Each structure stands twice: as C-alpha cells, then as structure tokens.
Amino acid sequence: MMEEMEDGIQQQEYSITGGNPVDSDQEFQSNPFSQLFNSIEEAKTAAKRFKNAKDFSQTTLIGQMNTNRQLSPQSSIPLDITQHELLINDVIQRTLLVTGDKYFSKRGHKISLRVPQTVVLLPLSDELPEKRCCLTLDIVDEALMERLTMDNIQANVLTFHPSEKGKKYPSYHVSTAEVTESNAIIYLFECHRRARLLLQELSSDQQDSRQAVDKCKTILATFVGSCLLTPDILEGQDTQQQLDSLLTDSQYAGTTELYEFLNDILISYPEISDIKQIFEHGMLAIFQASTLKYEDVVPKLIRLCNYSQHERLMKLVLQSDHWLPGGVNVSGKSYERTVVGNLLCFSSIVPSLPLIQGFGFSMLHSPSPDFPNPMMMQPSQAEFISNSLQSNRQFVVDLIHKIFKNTLKVSAECHDFILDWISKCLYDNKLRSSSASQLYFHELARDGFFLNLSAVLVRLCAPFMKILSPKLLKIDPTICITKHNTTSARGIFRLNLHDETKLANQSSSAENNDAINGDLKFGFITEIFFLTHKTLHLALPTVINTYKNLMERLAKFQNMVNTPVALANPNFRQEFEAGVSQQLAMKAHLLDPNLLEPLLNFYNTTAAWILQLSNAEGKPYNQIKINEELLSTSATVPDKFAMLPEFIADSLSQFVIFLGHFAPKILEMQSAKLEPLVVCISSLMGSLKFVKNPHVRAQFADALARLIPSKTDNCLLQEVFLESKQLQDSLALAVLNVFVDMERTDNSVEFEQKFSYRHNIYDILEYLWTVPVYKDKIIELSDEVTVDERGLKDVIFLRFVHLLINDAVFLLDEALSTLSDIKKLQQELSQEDLDNQTKQEKLQQLNFSSRMALSLNILGNQTVNALTLLTQSIIGPFVEIGMVDRISSMLNYFAVQLAGPKASSFKVKDFSEFHFKPDQLICNIALIYIRLGQSERFCKAIQEDERSYTPQLFYQIERVLNKLSRLDIVEDFKKLHDRVNKFAAEKKELDAAMPEPPDEFLDPIMNTLMVDPVILPTSGTIIDRATIVRHLLSCQNDPFNRQPLHLDDIVPHQELKERIDQWLKDNNIIPSN
C-alpha cells in the first residue's frame, strides 16, 4: 500500500515521460491512506516522509538508531520550545509512547513533563529541527500512521537514561510489550486508555492539555474506524479479529475504558452503515449458533456486555432477526434459539423427557457429561465439580444481568425491547405452570433456562427489594387488574395479569375495578417486580417437582438394589447411575447458594410488601395488628391487596417448602432476617378472607412447619419466634383458623387430603406448646369457650376441639381396621399352598394396606398426642355440653380396642413398619382420662356410654398400664376408676326408678330425654342442646330444613325445660330442692 502511495506522489509531482506535474488529487481521495488525514496536502506530505524514511532505512534504521545513541553530545543542544508546545508534546508522547527526538535517551526530560521510560522513535524525527524536535497536534495523525506501519518496532525503541542530576525529574514505567504492541487495534485502544488516564490527572484549569488529550482521543477513534473500514491500510493485520479479541477480553468487559473507547468510535462514525462494517465480525459471532460450552458462551456474553452499553450497537442486536423467534408457529422453546435465550440455557441440568410411569433412566434420559461415572466418584470430587459448575454458571448469570441492566438503561427504546422480550417469552411458555406441562415439554423452554432468567430478574429487582424501603411502595398492584386497550399490547400487558386468579376474597370495590381498561403507564419497578414473580412461577414449581420426582425415583431404585427385579435386569446399574448423574447435575444448579439466597431475599421482601398491602394505611409489616387486621372475622380486605394474583403466594410457599426439605442451611444462614416472611406466612395461613384458596393456605402451613425451630434445629430462627411480638400475638389463632377452615364444606379439599394438610399443623402445634408465650395464647383462646344465657358460645377453639376428636376417631379406627386386614394377609401369605397369581394379588393388597396403615398411624398418633398435650392444661371446652359425651365415648372405644380382647387382632409382624405404637396410645388415652376426670360431668359421661363402656374396661386398662410399668399413671387412674364406679351405681338406681318420659320431652333425633331443650329459629324444631351442638360444630345448618344456622342463633326453651325439671322432681329422679 505504501509503495502505491509513493508511486502516486511521483506521478503527481513529475511526469515519467516529460517531467510534467500530474493533477492526481482525485487519486489521493480514493486511496484509503488519505482517509487518515485532515487534508490531501497532509496525506502527500506524510507519504513523502514515509518514502524518505524508507529510503533511509535501506541502510538500516537500526544503524541510524545506534548512531543516535552515539550522538550523546547533541543532548546539550539548546531547545527552542514554548511552554505550550512542551505541554502538547508531553500529551502526545505519554499517550502514543512515541517521540520525534533522536536524543530522547539523554534529554527526554527536557521535552516531557513526565518522561516515559521507553518510547518508539518515529521516522519523522529526521525532518524535525534539533531545537524543535517536539510532536504537535498538526502531525499527530502522521505520527500515528508511522507508528502503525512500522515494520520493526523493536528496532526503534529508545529508553530514557537520565544523568544523576536528571534522575530528579518525574518519570513513569511502561513495559516494553506495551511500547512495542504490534496489533494496531490493541495499540490504539491502549493509547486511548492512556489518554483517558491522563485526562483524569489533569485539573480543570489545565485546559490546553485537556484539549490536546481530547484531540488525541478523537484521532485515535478515527484511526480505529479507518483500520476496520479499510483493512488494506495495514498489511498482514486482521483488524476485525483484533477488535473482537478486545471485545471478548474479560478484564475489559463492561469497564469504563472500553466504554469510552467504543463511544468515541461511535461518535466519529455517525453512519449506521459504517458501524455495521466496523463491528461486523463481532455481530456475526453473536448471531452464530454455538454450543453451550463455557468457553463458547463466555465470549458471546462479553461481546454483548460491551455492546449493551451503547444504544447504536445494541440496536443492531435488538432489531435483528435473531432477537425474537421467527416464523408463524412460535413456541416457548423457540426462545432458546434467540440471542439471549441461547445464553440463558447454560446449565448443568440435563434436558430430558418427563418422568413417566415405570422405571428407567438410560432410555428416557442421558447421564450428565459433568458427572459421567458418579458411582466411582469420591464425595470430594463430586463437590469440586459442583463448585466449578456453580462458579461458571454464576459468571454467566452475572454477565447476562449486566447485559439486561445496561440495555434497560441505555435508552427508552432498548428498555422496551428487553421488557417485551421477557413478556413474550413468559407468555409463550405459560403452559409450564399448568398441570399438563409434561405433555408439552418439547414445546417449552427448559428448566435451566428459566432458573437463569429468574436469577437475572431477581438481580434486577435487588436495588429496591429491601425491607422497609420506601421504594416498595412504588410497586403498584393496579397493574394486575389493568387490561390494555390496544390489541397489540406490549410488555407486561401481554401476560393478561387481569385474568389471573386473585389471592383474596375480593371486596366489592375491587370487583368493580377488576376490568380496568386503559393505556395506564406503570413504572419500571412495578413492571420488573411482577415480571420476576411470573418468571418464578413458571420456573420454580415445575423444576422443584422434577427434582422431587427424581429423588423419589432414585430412592425406589436404591431400595430395589438387591431385589429379584434388579438382579434380573442387566441394565439396572446403568439406569441407576444415569439417574444419580442427573441428580448431581441438577443439584449443582438448583441448590446453588448463589441462586437460592437472592431468591430467599426476594421472597422475604415480597412478604414485607404483601403485609404493607394488607392494611389500608400501608403501615410497615412490623406495625400491623395481625389479629385485628387479618385474622378477625370482621377484617376487611383492602382494595390493593385484593388485586394480588394467587400465583405469588403459591410460588412463595412452594419455594420455602423446597428450602426446608432440600436446603435448610440457606434458611438457617438467613434466619435473622426472616421475620417478615414468617409473619406473612402465618398471617395469610390463618385468614380465609385474605387467602380464599384452602390449598394455598395449607401450603403456607407446610411452609411454616419448615421454618419452626423444632424442624430446623436453629437457634437463630428460634429468636424470630421468641422475639417477634406479632407472632406471639397472632400465631396461635392463625394455626387454629387454618385447622378449622380445612373442614369447611365449601372448600375443595378432599376428605383424605385434609389429613395430610393437618399433619403440618400438628408439627406447629407441638412446637407452640413447648414455648410458654404461645402455650399461654392457646390457653387464652380456650378460655373464650364460655356459656352464657343463650348457651355455648361459638368460638374457634370449640370447633378446633371438635375436629380434633373427629380426626382421632376416624384415623385410629381406620388404622386399626387396616392393621387387622394386614394381619390376615400376612397369615394368608405364610401358607405354602398359594399359587403364584393369588400370591401376587395378595402381595399387592398387602403393599397398598401397608402404605395406608403407615399414613393413618402417623396422623392418628399426632392427633392423640395433640389431645394429650391440650388436656394437660385445658379442661373446660372438653367437658362442655355437646363435647363431653364425644370425648368420653372416643376414649372408651379405643381403650376397648387397645386393652380389651380385640387387641390381639392388630398384632402384625412388625409394629415399627407401620408406625403402630399401641403402648404409647394406651398411655396417652389414660392420661386424657385422668386429666378430664377432674370434671364430674366427664366421669358421668364415661359410664353413660352404652356402646363401649363396661365395668371391666378400666380393669383392662389398669392391667396394661401395670404391664408397661407406668406406675406414675396407675394410681391416678385407680382414683378415676373409683369415681366412675360411684356415678355408675347412681345411674343404675336412677334408671331403675325412671318412668317412660312423655314424647314432647324426647329429643327428635336421639329419642332420649332432653336435658336442655332449645328452639331452632329457622325450622321451629325443639331439640336437646347437646344434640344440636354436635351437629352445628360439623355443619352450620338446620338439620330439618338445611337453612344456615349457628350456635349463637339457637333459642333456649325455658318453659319446656322447667316442665322437664318438674317432671323429674315429681318422679323423684332429682331432688325437689
């Protein structure tokens, strides 16, 4: 190229044939070399200088340099340089690391304020006067061109060697590699970086120097563009590759140095066509499909990270065909093939088919390449691989977060592109949250994709997701009921949040607002908050369920290792190893603390925000009176709370349950901050008005069970329960509320399902009873069970006790019946004459019955334990009319089963296999007997139970207690026995003297003498109070016409009661006084 320029100069100045000048300005303008200069004349001069320098170098430039170094006496030549020229030379010399002074080695300090130790001597030094050998802004472009086209840079290196006196002058060190950088783009970038640093050193009043630096930066940026637009300027250099290596260097990713470098290039080249050509190589690399290997993903991310800081560059990506899925039939999975979606797929989770019926991992799944031989790995090796995978994934997520953050900030248009991509992706993957998601797995984005997207969005929310932050109040739930007017809704409005099931029983005003139409504008905080929650809802439940299924499948495999089924299957070990490999790979991503800790903080802050919405005044969570504002039957749901979609609470509770089961250490480490989460969960769990879905409330109970200290064994978390005044005031009531509400007939909770839900509530109750402040609250609630002139008051504790007794009766009865069936099956299977088909059928029956017995016994034991604990401190509610006969008959019935002759029918081969604890049960029953036996009404009720009670029953119980060596119980039980016998003798005498009562005195349902007759206002029926109380505690309607009826509605029939009492006196059944 330079030879062409030399020829051009010769042709321009002299004709070859006649020596006449040739007018060739047009040729210079068409030559790429001329584009680096401000005018044609400057280009001609530079080309001539280059020719002269080249001619001179034919005698070797190295020789010239050596000659220069020998001319040390010339360093004493006086310099004719002004202060301004000195400043400009200093800027250029320090920026470009070049000099025009042949004697730099000796007198560099005389033409530079801060002498670089090493520089490159430029050929143009031969044309500079010895007294004025400084570089100026007029020739800086020529200096750059000479430096860039220099053939042997190393040969032109000069080093400043000051005299002893000159050592006092300031100097700075630059490496030889930095001075001799041969790659043009890298050299120009380093020059630009040095200029930037120099600009930072200069004060605001050093305007000449600052202007010189700015001029150098502009020239450098122009040179970069020219080198890329016309790469023939620099022979043998791939400038596109050099720029790309700079844009993919992790040390410069997102740095201010690279940002300003690219920004100056963009300023210098306003035409979009130039920008496309300059960054062509990097764009092609971004759009090109690649593997998900770390070494392939990271360069793409770094390029995008650098581009995302510049609107013009990022628009090239956002407006390309690679930003959104193309085609007509766009599916959720197609987002994995977009620019950013492909990068979000970076995960150790093995993409696989859904787990279906039957065993087999190798056929449905492939082992993880990261854990190829898991059975041969040491735990330390597996941990090392997991840590490495987590570190790599975190780096990828960090870069994607930077890309999103930069793009959101760079311009409003780019901001909308990002939010619209997220919204479209969520909309097209909406089936991930459906129960049929496994049927459409091939059309939906994978788990790793959604976990990474969740992590990125949670990071974007981090600046405002701080408890008690005023920014939380900027989150506007009105967006959840707003329907966009236009058909082409963009951003979050694509998700149709107004159609989502709402969390609360909506108030009338909220219902009126449920279909707000309009082009309302919402802030970024609101949009990104709800987009993040929607993403988590699509990510967490599905991936958590997949991991749980995988763990359950592996547990089944492990139990089958030495069974005939496993031994008969030659591929069993291979299939098991494939499953273990997948589990380790999934665990490395899903249980990564770098993922879980930010998610926990996000949900914890969300809980604080939800509590703020739960009161109309927007008070912080720690100032809310939970009992009055959420748990009271008179509480009202604020309009803004009524706008909340149910999926937020659903995902929150599932996440906490998951942490409690698989990652309790995350909860332990964050426990000191979790008061908002615990208060929110317990409050919403106990409020039917604020959470209308019983299944969501049951999930909250499960989540709370994972947080209680007895589960986590964590002292820090215990402090939350012991120090939170809100929890102390409200938790007991919330637990009773959710326990009772599981029974409501209008709930969609199946009969068997409610027992599994209550399993978690029993765990919570057991903990509360061990903490005095919570135990006192429960006792306080039991004191509300009082009798006034209208009879027994309908309060929550009364219903709670009623349901406890119901559960105990059902569970224990079913458990004992199932154990009886198991014993029969075990006996039948022990027979040797059974054919194979019959044996297989009975084995299947035994397996089914065994699972049932295990579940029933666990729940039954918990129920009886709860009754035992409560009755040690609470007696009144258990011995009230309508309740006392039920608790006494229940105890009698199970005492007969466990201590009587029928006990042998439950003696299966292994009690522990079915969690059957008859000794513990009979002791608990005896303790309940003894404690409630302090009530005369209870003692009378025991012996009035004609179905189960016999005079022999208590002797049988005493015999079992003696056998168990429970002498601490036996003595008290004997005293109770004596009291019961006394009342039994009295009853026998009364029964003998009792005449047949008149029909009007008989209860219409039980056909027994009414003791306390009442009138049902809805049907006018007269019935005994005990009978109707039992009915209303289970079903709140009039049994004679099914009209709504409550305990407080029944009316005492005082006149009839007086007539019954008089009849009893007349017949000497009761004393006349």
Short mmCIF file of N, CA and C in Angstrom, two decimals, residues 717-824:
data_model
loop_
_atom_site.label_atom_id
_atom_site.label_comp_id
_atom_site.label_asym_id
_atom_site.label_seq_id
_atom_site.Cartn_x
_atom_site.Cartn_y
_atom_site.Cartn_z
N LEU A 717 -33.19 -18.93 64.17
CA LEU A 717 -34.58 -18.87 63.74
C LEU A 717 -35.50 -18.90 64.94
N GLN A 718 -35.09 -19.55 66.00
CA GLN A 718 -35.90 -19.58 67.21
C GLN A 718 -36.06 -18.18 67.78
N GLU A 719 -35.05 -17.35 67.60
CA GLU A 719 -35.14 -15.99 68.09
C GLU A 719 -36.26 -15.22 67.40
N VAL A 720 -36.50 -15.52 66.11
CA VAL A 720 -37.59 -14.86 65.40
C VAL A 720 -38.92 -15.18 66.07
N PHE A 721 -39.13 -16.44 66.42
CA PHE A 721 -40.38 -16.85 67.05
C PHE A 721 -40.49 -16.33 68.48
N LEU A 722 -39.35 -16.23 69.17
CA LEU A 722 -39.39 -15.81 70.57
C LEU A 722 -39.44 -14.30 70.74
N GLU A 723 -38.95 -13.55 69.75
CA GLU A 723 -38.83 -12.11 69.91
C GLU A 723 -39.87 -11.32 69.13
N SER A 724 -40.51 -11.95 68.17
CA SER A 724 -41.49 -11.22 67.37
C SER A 724 -42.81 -11.08 68.13
N LYS A 725 -43.15 -9.86 68.48
CA LYS A 725 -44.41 -9.61 69.20
C LYS A 725 -45.61 -9.96 68.32
N GLN A 726 -45.49 -9.71 67.03
CA GLN A 726 -46.60 -10.02 66.11
C GLN A 726 -46.89 -11.52 66.09
N LEU A 727 -45.84 -12.33 66.03
CA LEU A 727 -46.04 -13.77 66.02
C LEU A 727 -46.63 -14.24 67.35
N GLN A 728 -46.13 -13.71 68.42
CA GLN A 728 -46.63 -14.12 69.73
C GLN A 728 -48.11 -13.82 69.89
N ASP A 729 -48.55 -12.71 69.31
CA ASP A 729 -49.95 -12.33 69.45
C ASP A 729 -50.88 -13.09 68.51
N SER A 730 -50.38 -13.50 67.35
CA SER A 730 -51.28 -13.97 66.30
C SER A 730 -51.11 -15.43 65.88
N LEU A 731 -49.95 -16.02 66.12
CA LEU A 731 -49.68 -17.33 65.55
C LEU A 731 -50.64 -18.41 66.04
N ALA A 732 -50.97 -18.42 67.32
CA ALA A 732 -51.87 -19.44 67.86
C ALA A 732 -53.23 -19.37 67.17
N LEU A 733 -53.79 -18.18 67.05
CA LEU A 733 -55.08 -18.02 66.39
C LEU A 733 -55.01 -18.41 64.93
N ALA A 734 -53.92 -18.06 64.26
CA ALA A 734 -53.77 -18.41 62.84
C ALA A 734 -53.75 -19.92 62.64
N VAL A 735 -53.07 -20.63 63.53
CA VAL A 735 -53.00 -22.10 63.42
C VAL A 735 -54.38 -22.72 63.62
N LEU A 736 -55.13 -22.26 64.61
CA LEU A 736 -56.47 -22.81 64.83
C LEU A 736 -57.39 -22.48 63.65
N ASN A 737 -57.25 -21.28 63.11
CA ASN A 737 -58.10 -20.89 61.97
C ASN A 737 -57.90 -21.81 60.78
N VAL A 738 -56.63 -22.04 60.40
CA VAL A 738 -56.39 -22.85 59.22
C VAL A 738 -56.78 -24.31 59.47
N PHE A 739 -56.61 -24.78 60.69
CA PHE A 739 -57.01 -26.15 61.03
C PHE A 739 -58.51 -26.32 60.84
N VAL A 740 -59.28 -25.36 61.33
CA VAL A 740 -60.74 -25.45 61.26
C VAL A 740 -61.23 -25.24 59.83
N ASP A 741 -60.62 -24.29 59.12
CA ASP A 741 -61.10 -23.96 57.77
C ASP A 741 -60.89 -25.09 56.77
N MET A 742 -59.99 -26.01 57.07
CA MET A 742 -59.81 -27.17 56.19
C MET A 742 -61.09 -28.02 56.10
N GLU A 743 -61.98 -27.84 57.09
CA GLU A 743 -63.17 -28.68 57.19
C GLU A 743 -64.39 -28.06 56.52
N ARG A 744 -64.27 -26.81 56.09
CA ARG A 744 -65.45 -26.13 55.56
C ARG A 744 -66.00 -26.86 54.35
N THR A 745 -67.30 -27.01 54.30
CA THR A 745 -67.93 -27.77 53.23
C THR A 745 -67.82 -27.08 51.88
N ASP A 746 -67.60 -25.75 51.88
CA ASP A 746 -67.48 -25.05 50.60
C ASP A 746 -66.06 -25.09 50.06
N ASN A 747 -65.14 -25.71 50.79
CA ASN A 747 -63.77 -25.85 50.31
C ASN A 747 -63.67 -27.03 49.36
N SER A 748 -62.66 -26.94 48.48
CA SER A 748 -62.43 -28.02 47.52
C SER A 748 -61.42 -29.03 48.05
N VAL A 749 -61.28 -29.08 49.37
CA VAL A 749 -60.33 -30.01 49.98
C VAL A 749 -60.98 -31.38 50.13
N GLU A 750 -60.36 -32.38 49.54
CA GLU A 750 -60.90 -33.73 49.64
C GLU A 750 -60.76 -34.25 51.07
N PHE A 751 -61.61 -35.22 51.39
CA PHE A 751 -61.67 -35.72 52.77
C PHE A 751 -60.31 -36.24 53.23
N GLU A 752 -59.66 -37.07 52.42
CA GLU A 752 -58.36 -37.62 52.82
C GLU A 752 -57.27 -36.56 52.79
N GLN A 753 -57.42 -35.59 51.86
CA GLN A 753 -56.38 -34.58 51.69
C GLN A 753 -56.23 -33.70 52.93
N LYS A 754 -57.33 -33.45 53.62
CA LYS A 754 -57.26 -32.56 54.78
C LYS A 754 -56.35 -33.14 55.87
N PHE A 755 -56.27 -34.47 55.95
CA PHE A 755 -55.42 -35.07 56.99
C PHE A 755 -53.94 -34.84 56.69
N SER A 756 -53.58 -34.92 55.41
CA SER A 756 -52.19 -34.65 55.07
C SER A 756 -51.86 -33.18 55.31
N TYR A 757 -52.82 -32.29 55.08
CA TYR A 757 -52.62 -30.88 55.36
C TYR A 757 -52.43 -30.65 56.86
N ARG A 758 -53.26 -31.33 57.67
CA ARG A 758 -53.19 -31.13 59.13
C ARG A 758 -51.94 -31.73 59.74
N HIS A 759 -51.31 -32.62 59.02
CA HIS A 759 -50.06 -33.21 59.50
C HIS A 759 -49.05 -32.11 59.84
N ASN A 760 -48.94 -31.09 58.98
CA ASN A 760 -48.01 -29.99 59.23
C ASN A 760 -48.47 -29.13 60.39
N ILE A 761 -49.79 -28.98 60.52
CA ILE A 761 -50.32 -28.14 61.60
C ILE A 761 -50.02 -28.77 62.96
N TYR A 762 -50.05 -30.09 63.03
CA TYR A 762 -49.72 -30.77 64.29
C TYR A 762 -48.27 -30.50 64.68
N ASP A 763 -47.38 -30.48 63.69
CA ASP A 763 -45.98 -30.17 63.99
C ASP A 763 -45.85 -28.77 64.59
N ILE A 764 -46.60 -27.82 64.02
CA ILE A 764 -46.55 -26.44 64.53
C ILE A 764 -47.11 -26.38 65.94
N LEU A 765 -48.24 -27.04 66.17
CA LEU A 765 -48.86 -27.05 67.50
C LEU A 765 -47.92 -27.64 68.54
N GLU A 766 -47.25 -28.70 68.16
CA GLU A 766 -46.34 -29.34 69.10
C GLU A 766 -45.24 -28.38 69.52
N TYR A 767 -44.73 -27.60 68.57
CA TYR A 767 -43.71 -26.60 68.92
C TYR A 767 -44.30 -25.49 69.79
N LEU A 768 -45.46 -24.98 69.40
CA LEU A 768 -46.05 -23.88 70.16
C LEU A 768 -46.28 -24.26 71.61
N TRP A 769 -46.63 -25.51 71.85
CA TRP A 769 -46.92 -25.94 73.21
C TRP A 769 -45.66 -25.97 74.08
N THR A 770 -44.49 -26.02 73.43
CA THR A 770 -43.23 -26.05 74.19
C THR A 770 -42.75 -24.65 74.56
N VAL A 771 -43.35 -23.63 73.98
CA VAL A 771 -42.93 -22.25 74.25
C VAL A 771 -44.00 -21.59 75.11
N PRO A 772 -43.67 -21.17 76.33
CA PRO A 772 -44.69 -20.66 77.26
C PRO A 772 -45.58 -19.56 76.70
N VAL A 773 -45.00 -18.61 75.95
CA VAL A 773 -45.81 -17.50 75.48
C VAL A 773 -46.88 -17.96 74.49
N TYR A 774 -46.55 -18.94 73.65
CA TYR A 774 -47.53 -19.46 72.70
C TYR A 774 -48.53 -20.39 73.40
N LYS A 775 -48.04 -21.16 74.35
CA LYS A 775 -48.93 -22.03 75.11
C LYS A 775 -49.98 -21.19 75.86
N ASP A 776 -49.55 -20.09 76.44
CA ASP A 776 -50.49 -19.21 77.14
C ASP A 776 -51.54 -18.64 76.19
N LYS A 777 -51.14 -18.34 74.96
CA LYS A 777 -52.09 -17.82 73.98
C LYS A 777 -53.15 -18.87 73.63
N ILE A 778 -52.72 -20.12 73.51
CA ILE A 778 -53.68 -21.19 73.21
C ILE A 778 -54.66 -21.35 74.38
N ILE A 779 -54.13 -21.32 75.59
CA ILE A 779 -55.00 -21.42 76.77
C ILE A 779 -55.96 -20.23 76.82
N GLU A 780 -55.45 -19.07 76.45
CA GLU A 780 -56.29 -17.86 76.42
C GLU A 780 -57.44 -18.04 75.43
N LEU A 781 -57.15 -18.63 74.29
CA LEU A 781 -58.20 -18.88 73.30
C LEU A 781 -59.21 -19.90 73.82
N SER A 782 -58.73 -20.88 74.60
CA SER A 782 -59.65 -21.88 75.15
C SER A 782 -60.58 -21.28 76.19
N ASP A 783 -60.13 -20.21 76.85
CA ASP A 783 -60.97 -19.56 77.86
C ASP A 783 -62.18 -18.86 77.24
N GLU A 784 -62.13 -18.63 75.91
CA GLU A 784 -63.26 -18.00 75.25
C GLU A 784 -64.46 -18.94 75.14
N VAL A 785 -64.23 -20.24 75.36
CA VAL A 785 -65.32 -21.21 75.31
C VAL A 785 -66.11 -21.09 76.62
N THR A 786 -67.11 -20.24 76.60
CA THR A 786 -67.92 -19.99 77.79
C THR A 786 -69.38 -20.19 77.49
N VAL A 787 -70.18 -20.28 78.57
CA VAL A 787 -71.62 -20.48 78.44
C VAL A 787 -72.33 -19.27 79.02
N ASP A 788 -73.17 -18.63 78.24
CA ASP A 788 -73.97 -17.53 78.76
C ASP A 788 -75.44 -17.95 78.77
N GLU A 789 -76.33 -16.95 78.86
CA GLU A 789 -77.75 -17.28 78.97
C GLU A 789 -78.30 -17.95 77.72
N ARG A 790 -77.60 -17.77 76.62
CA ARG A 790 -78.05 -18.41 75.37
C ARG A 790 -77.34 -19.74 75.14
N GLY A 791 -76.43 -20.10 76.03
CA GLY A 791 -75.76 -21.39 75.89
C GLY A 791 -74.30 -21.23 75.49
N LEU A 792 -73.77 -22.26 74.86
CA LEU A 792 -72.36 -22.31 74.50
C LEU A 792 -72.06 -21.34 73.37
N LYS A 793 -70.99 -20.52 73.54
CA LYS A 793 -70.62 -19.56 72.51
C LYS A 793 -69.82 -20.26 71.40
N ASP A 794 -70.11 -19.85 70.18
CA ASP A 794 -69.44 -20.44 69.02
C ASP A 794 -68.11 -19.73 68.80
N VAL A 795 -67.02 -20.32 69.30
CA VAL A 795 -65.69 -19.72 69.16
C VAL A 795 -64.78 -20.73 68.47
N ILE A 796 -63.62 -20.22 68.00
CA ILE A 796 -62.72 -21.03 67.18
C ILE A 796 -62.17 -22.24 67.93
N PHE A 797 -61.87 -22.09 69.21
CA PHE A 797 -61.27 -23.21 69.93
C PHE A 797 -62.26 -24.36 70.07
N LEU A 798 -63.55 -24.05 70.21
CA LEU A 798 -64.56 -25.10 70.33
C LEU A 798 -64.59 -25.94 69.05
N ARG A 799 -64.55 -25.28 67.92
CA ARG A 799 -64.55 -26.01 66.65
C ARG A 799 -63.26 -26.81 66.48
N PHE A 800 -62.17 -26.24 66.94
CA PHE A 800 -60.88 -26.92 66.86
C PHE A 800 -60.91 -28.23 67.64
N VAL A 801 -61.41 -28.18 68.88
CA VAL A 801 -61.50 -29.39 69.71
C VAL A 801 -62.42 -30.41 69.05
N HIS A 802 -63.54 -29.94 68.54
CA HIS A 802 -64.49 -30.83 67.87
C HIS A 802 -63.82 -31.58 66.72
N LEU A 803 -63.04 -30.87 65.91
CA LEU A 803 -62.40 -31.50 64.76
C LEU A 803 -61.26 -32.42 65.19
N LEU A 804 -60.56 -32.05 66.26
CA LEU A 804 -59.53 -32.95 66.79
C LEU A 804 -60.12 -34.30 67.15
N ILE A 805 -61.26 -34.27 67.82
CA ILE A 805 -61.92 -35.53 68.23
C ILE A 805 -62.38 -36.29 66.99
N ASN A 806 -62.95 -35.59 66.03
CA ASN A 806 -63.38 -36.23 64.79
C ASN A 806 -62.22 -36.94 64.11
N ASP A 807 -61.10 -36.22 64.00
CA ASP A 807 -59.93 -36.79 63.34
C ASP A 807 -59.42 -38.02 64.07
N ALA A 808 -59.36 -37.92 65.38
CA ALA A 808 -58.86 -39.05 66.17
C ALA A 808 -59.73 -40.28 65.97
N VAL A 809 -61.04 -40.08 65.99
CA VAL A 809 -61.96 -41.21 65.81
C VAL A 809 -61.76 -41.86 64.45
N PHE A 810 -61.73 -41.04 63.41
CA PHE A 810 -61.60 -41.58 62.05
C PHE A 810 -60.25 -42.26 61.85
N LEU A 811 -59.17 -41.56 62.20
CA LEU A 811 -57.83 -42.06 61.89
C LEU A 811 -57.51 -43.34 62.66
N LEU A 812 -57.78 -43.34 63.95
CA LEU A 812 -57.47 -44.53 64.73
C LEU A 812 -58.34 -45.71 64.33
N ASP A 813 -59.60 -45.44 64.06
CA ASP A 813 -60.49 -46.53 63.65
C ASP A 813 -60.02 -47.14 62.33
N GLU A 814 -59.70 -46.27 61.37
CA GLU A 814 -59.23 -46.76 60.08
C GLU A 814 -57.88 -47.46 60.20
N ALA A 815 -57.01 -46.93 61.04
CA ALA A 815 -55.70 -47.54 61.22
C ALA A 815 -55.82 -48.94 61.81
N LEU A 816 -56.66 -49.08 62.86
CA LEU A 816 -56.82 -50.40 63.48
C LEU A 816 -57.47 -51.38 62.53
N SER A 817 -58.44 -50.91 61.75
CA SER A 817 -59.09 -51.79 60.78
C SER A 817 -58.10 -52.26 59.72
N THR A 818 -57.24 -51.34 59.27
CA THR A 818 -56.24 -51.69 58.25
C THR A 818 -55.20 -52.66 58.81
N LEU A 819 -54.80 -52.45 60.06
CA LEU A 819 -53.85 -53.37 60.68
C LEU A 819 -54.45 -54.76 60.81
N SER A 820 -55.73 -54.82 61.10
CA SER A 820 -56.40 -56.12 61.18
C SER A 820 -56.36 -56.83 59.83
N ASP A 821 -56.58 -56.05 58.75
CA ASP A 821 -56.50 -56.63 57.40
C ASP A 821 -55.09 -57.10 57.08
N ILE A 822 -54.11 -56.33 57.51
CA ILE A 822 -52.71 -56.69 57.24
C ILE A 822 -52.35 -57.99 57.94
N LYS A 823 -52.82 -58.13 59.17
CA LYS A 823 -52.53 -59.38 59.90
C LYS A 823 -53.09 -60.58 59.16
N LYS A 824 -54.31 -60.45 58.66
CA LYS A 824 -54.92 -61.55 57.90
C LYS A 824 -54.12 -61.86 56.64
#
